[in-house]
Amino acid sequence: MKETPLQTHQPAGLRRRSLLLAAGASVTLPASTWAAGKADAMPPLVKLVVGYSAGGPVDGAARLLAPALSEALGTQVIVDNRPGASGSLGGEAVARAAPDGATIYFGASPTISINPNIQRAMTFDPDKDLTPIAPLLSYTNVLVVNNDLPVRNVQELLDYARAHPGKVFYGSAGVGASNHMCGALLEKMTGAPLVHVPYKGNAPAMADVMGGTLAMMFDIVATARTYVTAGKVRALAVTSRERNRMLPDVPTMIESGVADYDVVGWYGLYGPAKMNPALVAAINAAAARTMAREDVSSRLRDLGYDAWPGDAAVLARKGQADRQLWATAAKGIQTE
């Protein structure tokens, strides 16, 4: 180490002390610096890729988590929106990136599990081209109907649809959206004739359920609860196996007589294929610390999300299981 003029004129003991302090200063540097050259080293900047536009629910969850994830990783994390093809353009960007931790995908369940079943031109394979890193959040949909529809539960809805074939319309945020597939799955599992009407987002579809143009739709509990509690729509069932804490009086689809109907949406972190296992473990641990923070988890609960902890294998198994689930509902449905 080259001495400065100030050090040259210091007493020998003081100079040795200064040199030791300088050498020890690296202890306080962030993980991305002290781990340089290690398999779990993080780059100075991490892009958290979101496959949807800014301002939507996926983007909102990612932006809520990014600052806390930055602290947990000891490096800067920024949200990088790559909207298009129901999240697939963002997934493709990550699949083509270097597996060095600089590019991470904030993957939403429709992109990982629904798109492979319906998109003819999907340019990456989530199972082969991405590395599962960490499960993060789960959320539930709720089936709501127009107040004037003469049904009070799911079985009455199904009977009504069978008695009025081709006249029970349900809305969604678009072809292949999770609420579209919830309706398609209900139709496939029960044989009830339901007619899908795609919209550009959930809000206009919900407006038409309230107005009577649509009979029903599935929507995220956190969003739909406002309309349910205000009496503007009627909630018949939630899609998860257990009742939802935000609508505790609403039964599940299984309780309502649709056996094995268990659907939740989720978000998880993915990297490019062939990431080093040590790097995956380091990011997974940082994600777990992020989700354990009360300030983070309380805000997420207020938005209707539930923490979904686990290792990379948990995320991998869920993605594979849901791809098989949606393969049944997606028969006959294709998008570009």
Tab-separated table of C-alpha atoms in Angstrom, residues 85-252:
chain	number	residue	atom	x	y	z
A	85	ALA	CA	-47.775	-10.534	-24.061
A	86	SER	CA	-49.216	-10.976	-20.551
A	87	GLY	CA	-45.808	-10.778	-18.930
A	88	SER	CA	-43.999	-12.970	-21.441
A	89	LEU	CA	-41.808	-10.181	-22.845
A	90	GLY	CA	-40.397	-9.558	-19.396
A	91	GLY	CA	-39.804	-13.258	-18.868
A	92	GLU	CA	-38.036	-13.513	-22.214
A	93	ALA	CA	-35.717	-10.616	-21.284
A	94	VAL	CA	-34.689	-12.418	-18.106
A	95	ALA	CA	-34.281	-15.750	-19.870
A	96	ARG	CA	-31.779	-14.137	-22.243
A	97	ALA	CA	-29.802	-12.366	-19.503
A	98	ALA	CA	-26.579	-13.542	-17.886
A	99	PRO	CA	-27.174	-15.722	-14.786
A	100	ASP	CA	-25.114	-13.422	-12.551
A	101	GLY	CA	-27.903	-11.995	-10.366
A	102	ALA	CA	-28.021	-8.646	-12.177
A	103	THR	CA	-31.401	-9.487	-13.773
A	104	ILE	CA	-34.217	-11.034	-11.733
A	105	TYR	CA	-37.783	-11.661	-12.825
A	106	PHE	CA	-40.719	-10.698	-10.612
A	107	GLY	CA	-42.785	-13.502	-12.064
A	108	ALA	CA	-46.592	-13.564	-11.840
A	109	SER	CA	-48.391	-16.897	-11.917
A	110	PRO	CA	-50.307	-16.269	-15.180
A	111	THR	CA	-47.045	-15.799	-17.083
A	112	ILE	CA	-45.413	-18.865	-15.574
A	113	SER	CA	-48.351	-21.277	-15.549
A	114	ILE	CA	-51.066	-20.045	-17.946
A	115	ASN	CA	-49.157	-18.534	-20.873
A	116	PRO	CA	-47.321	-21.770	-21.795
A	117	ASN	CA	-50.718	-23.383	-22.332
A	118	ILE	CA	-52.290	-20.717	-24.520
A	119	GLN	CA	-49.648	-18.574	-26.266
A	120	ARG	CA	-48.727	-19.839	-29.709
A	121	ALA	CA	-45.737	-17.514	-30.018
A	122	MET	CA	-44.278	-17.742	-26.508
A	123	THR	CA	-40.527	-17.270	-26.934
A	124	PHE	CA	-39.254	-18.881	-23.740
A	125	ASP	CA	-40.031	-21.915	-21.619
A	126	PRO	CA	-40.440	-21.015	-17.919
A	127	ASP	CA	-39.536	-24.560	-16.938
A	128	LYS	CA	-36.287	-24.668	-18.934
A	129	ASP	CA	-35.179	-21.060	-19.391
A	130	LEU	CA	-35.655	-19.690	-15.864
A	131	THR	CA	-34.232	-20.595	-12.454
A	132	PRO	CA	-36.777	-20.539	-9.608
A	133	ILE	CA	-35.369	-18.507	-6.706
A	134	ALA	CA	-38.015	-17.696	-4.101
A	135	PRO	CA	-41.800	-17.754	-3.639
A	136	LEU	CA	-43.072	-14.413	-2.342
A	137	LEU	CA	-46.815	-13.763	-2.246
A	138	SER	CA	-50.138	-15.428	-2.920
A	139	TYR	CA	-53.595	-13.968	-3.474
A	140	THR	CA	-57.129	-15.215	-3.939
A	141	ASN	CA	-59.902	-14.447	-6.419
A	142	VAL	CA	-63.566	-14.200	-5.549
A	143	LEU	CA	-66.572	-14.973	-7.751
A	144	VAL	CA	-69.019	-12.073	-7.781
A	145	VAL	CA	-72.356	-11.701	-9.579
A	146	ASN	CA	-74.728	-8.893	-10.491
A	147	ASN	CA	-77.134	-8.128	-7.652
A	148	ASP	CA	-80.185	-8.718	-9.846
A	149	LEU	CA	-79.115	-12.201	-10.912
A	150	PRO	CA	-81.534	-14.604	-9.170
A	151	VAL	CA	-78.835	-16.750	-7.529
A	152	ARG	CA	-77.502	-16.883	-3.975
A	153	ASN	CA	-74.784	-19.522	-4.219
A	154	VAL	CA	-72.555	-21.297	-6.732
A	155	GLN	CA	-74.897	-24.237	-7.330
A	156	GLU	CA	-77.786	-21.886	-8.104
A	157	LEU	CA	-75.506	-20.020	-10.515
A	158	LEU	CA	-74.563	-23.233	-12.311
A	159	ASP	CA	-78.218	-24.310	-12.516
A	160	TYR	CA	-79.154	-20.896	-13.875
A	161	ALA	CA	-76.424	-21.112	-16.541
A	162	ARG	CA	-77.636	-24.559	-17.599
A	163	ALA	CA	-81.201	-23.254	-17.847
A	164	HIS	CA	-80.041	-20.239	-19.911
A	165	PRO	CA	-77.305	-21.584	-22.210
A	166	GLY	CA	-75.312	-18.893	-23.995
A	167	LYS	CA	-76.747	-16.100	-21.842
A	168	VAL	CA	-74.519	-16.077	-18.748
A	169	PHE	CA	-71.591	-13.815	-19.571
A	170	TYR	CA	-68.492	-13.374	-17.417
A	171	GLY	CA	-65.790	-10.742	-17.807
A	172	SER	CA	-62.025	-10.784	-17.366
A	173	ALA	CA	-58.941	-8.607	-17.759
A	174	GLY	CA	-58.285	-10.290	-21.109
A	175	VAL	CA	-57.799	-13.638	-22.822
A	176	GLY	CA	-55.506	-15.768	-20.680
A	177	ALA	CA	-55.796	-13.566	-17.587
A	178	SER	CA	-56.103	-15.451	-14.323
A	179	ASN	CA	-59.744	-14.443	-13.887
A	180	HIS	CA	-60.516	-15.635	-17.420
A	181	MET	CA	-58.984	-19.000	-16.612
A	182	CYS	CA	-60.883	-19.209	-13.311
A	183	GLY	CA	-64.099	-18.990	-15.312
A	184	ALA	CA	-62.854	-21.450	-17.936
A	185	LEU	CA	-61.871	-23.917	-15.221
A	186	LEU	CA	-65.294	-23.631	-13.584
A	187	GLU	CA	-66.933	-24.332	-16.933
A	188	LYS	CA	-64.692	-27.348	-17.613
A	189	MET	CA	-65.164	-28.808	-14.127
A	190	THR	CA	-68.963	-28.413	-14.005
A	191	GLY	CA	-70.108	-28.432	-17.609
A	192	ALA	CA	-72.078	-25.233	-17.056
A	193	PRO	CA	-72.247	-23.131	-20.265
A	194	LEU	CA	-70.526	-19.822	-19.483
A	195	VAL	CA	-69.604	-17.199	-22.078
A	196	HIS	CA	-66.318	-15.292	-21.725
A	197	VAL	CA	-66.090	-11.574	-22.559
A	198	PRO	CA	-62.520	-10.190	-22.439
A	199	TYR	CA	-61.882	-6.587	-21.354
A	200	LYS	CA	-58.766	-4.432	-21.160
A	201	GLY	CA	-58.462	-4.671	-17.408
A	202	ASN	CA	-60.570	-5.694	-14.427
A	203	ALA	CA	-62.124	-2.297	-13.715
A	204	PRO	CA	-64.292	-2.022	-16.855
A	205	ALA	CA	-65.396	-5.624	-16.451
A	206	MET	CA	-66.456	-4.989	-12.850
A	207	ALA	CA	-68.352	-1.889	-13.980
A	208	ASP	CA	-70.351	-4.042	-16.378
A	209	VAL	CA	-71.074	-6.639	-13.697
A	210	MET	CA	-72.510	-3.875	-11.525
A	211	GLY	CA	-74.435	-2.468	-14.493
A	212	GLY	CA	-75.892	-5.821	-15.531
A	213	THR	CA	-74.175	-6.236	-18.905
A	214	LEU	CA	-72.256	-9.132	-17.370
A	215	ALA	CA	-73.661	-11.715	-15.010
A	216	MET	CA	-70.430	-12.475	-13.173
A	217	MET	CA	-66.665	-12.294	-12.963
A	218	PHE	CA	-63.736	-13.405	-10.830
A	219	ASP	CA	-61.657	-10.639	-9.306
A	220	ILE	CA	-58.870	-10.299	-6.754
A	221	VAL	CA	-60.335	-10.257	-3.246
A	222	ALA	CA	-58.551	-7.043	-2.272
A	223	THR	CA	-60.141	-5.191	-5.206
A	224	ALA	CA	-63.567	-6.817	-5.161
A	225	ARG	CA	-64.057	-6.449	-1.403
A	226	THR	CA	-64.820	-2.739	-1.803
A	227	TYR	CA	-67.738	-3.503	-4.137
A	228	VAL	CA	-68.918	-6.464	-2.047
A	229	THR	CA	-69.013	-4.574	1.257
A	230	ALA	CA	-70.711	-1.613	-0.442
A	231	GLY	CA	-73.436	-3.952	-1.707
A	232	LYS	CA	-72.728	-3.250	-5.374
A	233	VAL	CA	-72.109	-6.922	-6.251
A	234	ARG	CA	-72.772	-10.229	-4.491
A	235	ALA	CA	-69.887	-12.536	-3.546
A	236	LEU	CA	-70.594	-16.248	-3.985
A	237	ALA	CA	-67.270	-17.995	-3.333
A	238	VAL	CA	-63.513	-17.565	-3.073
A	239	THR	CA	-61.221	-19.704	-5.194
A	240	SER	CA	-58.743	-20.829	-2.514
A	241	ARG	CA	-58.977	-24.040	-0.500
A	242	GLU	CA	-59.487	-22.054	2.704
A	243	ARG	CA	-61.677	-19.025	3.352
A	244	ASN	CA	-60.077	-15.634	2.879
A	245	ARG	CA	-59.435	-13.402	5.898
A	246	MET	CA	-60.727	-10.339	4.015
A	247	LEU	CA	-64.100	-12.004	3.244
A	248	PRO	CA	-64.455	-14.533	6.079
A	249	ASP	CA	-68.195	-15.093	5.565
A	250	VAL	CA	-67.809	-16.075	1.899
A	251	PRO	CA	-67.465	-19.851	1.366
A	252	THR	CA	-64.848	-21.495	-0.818
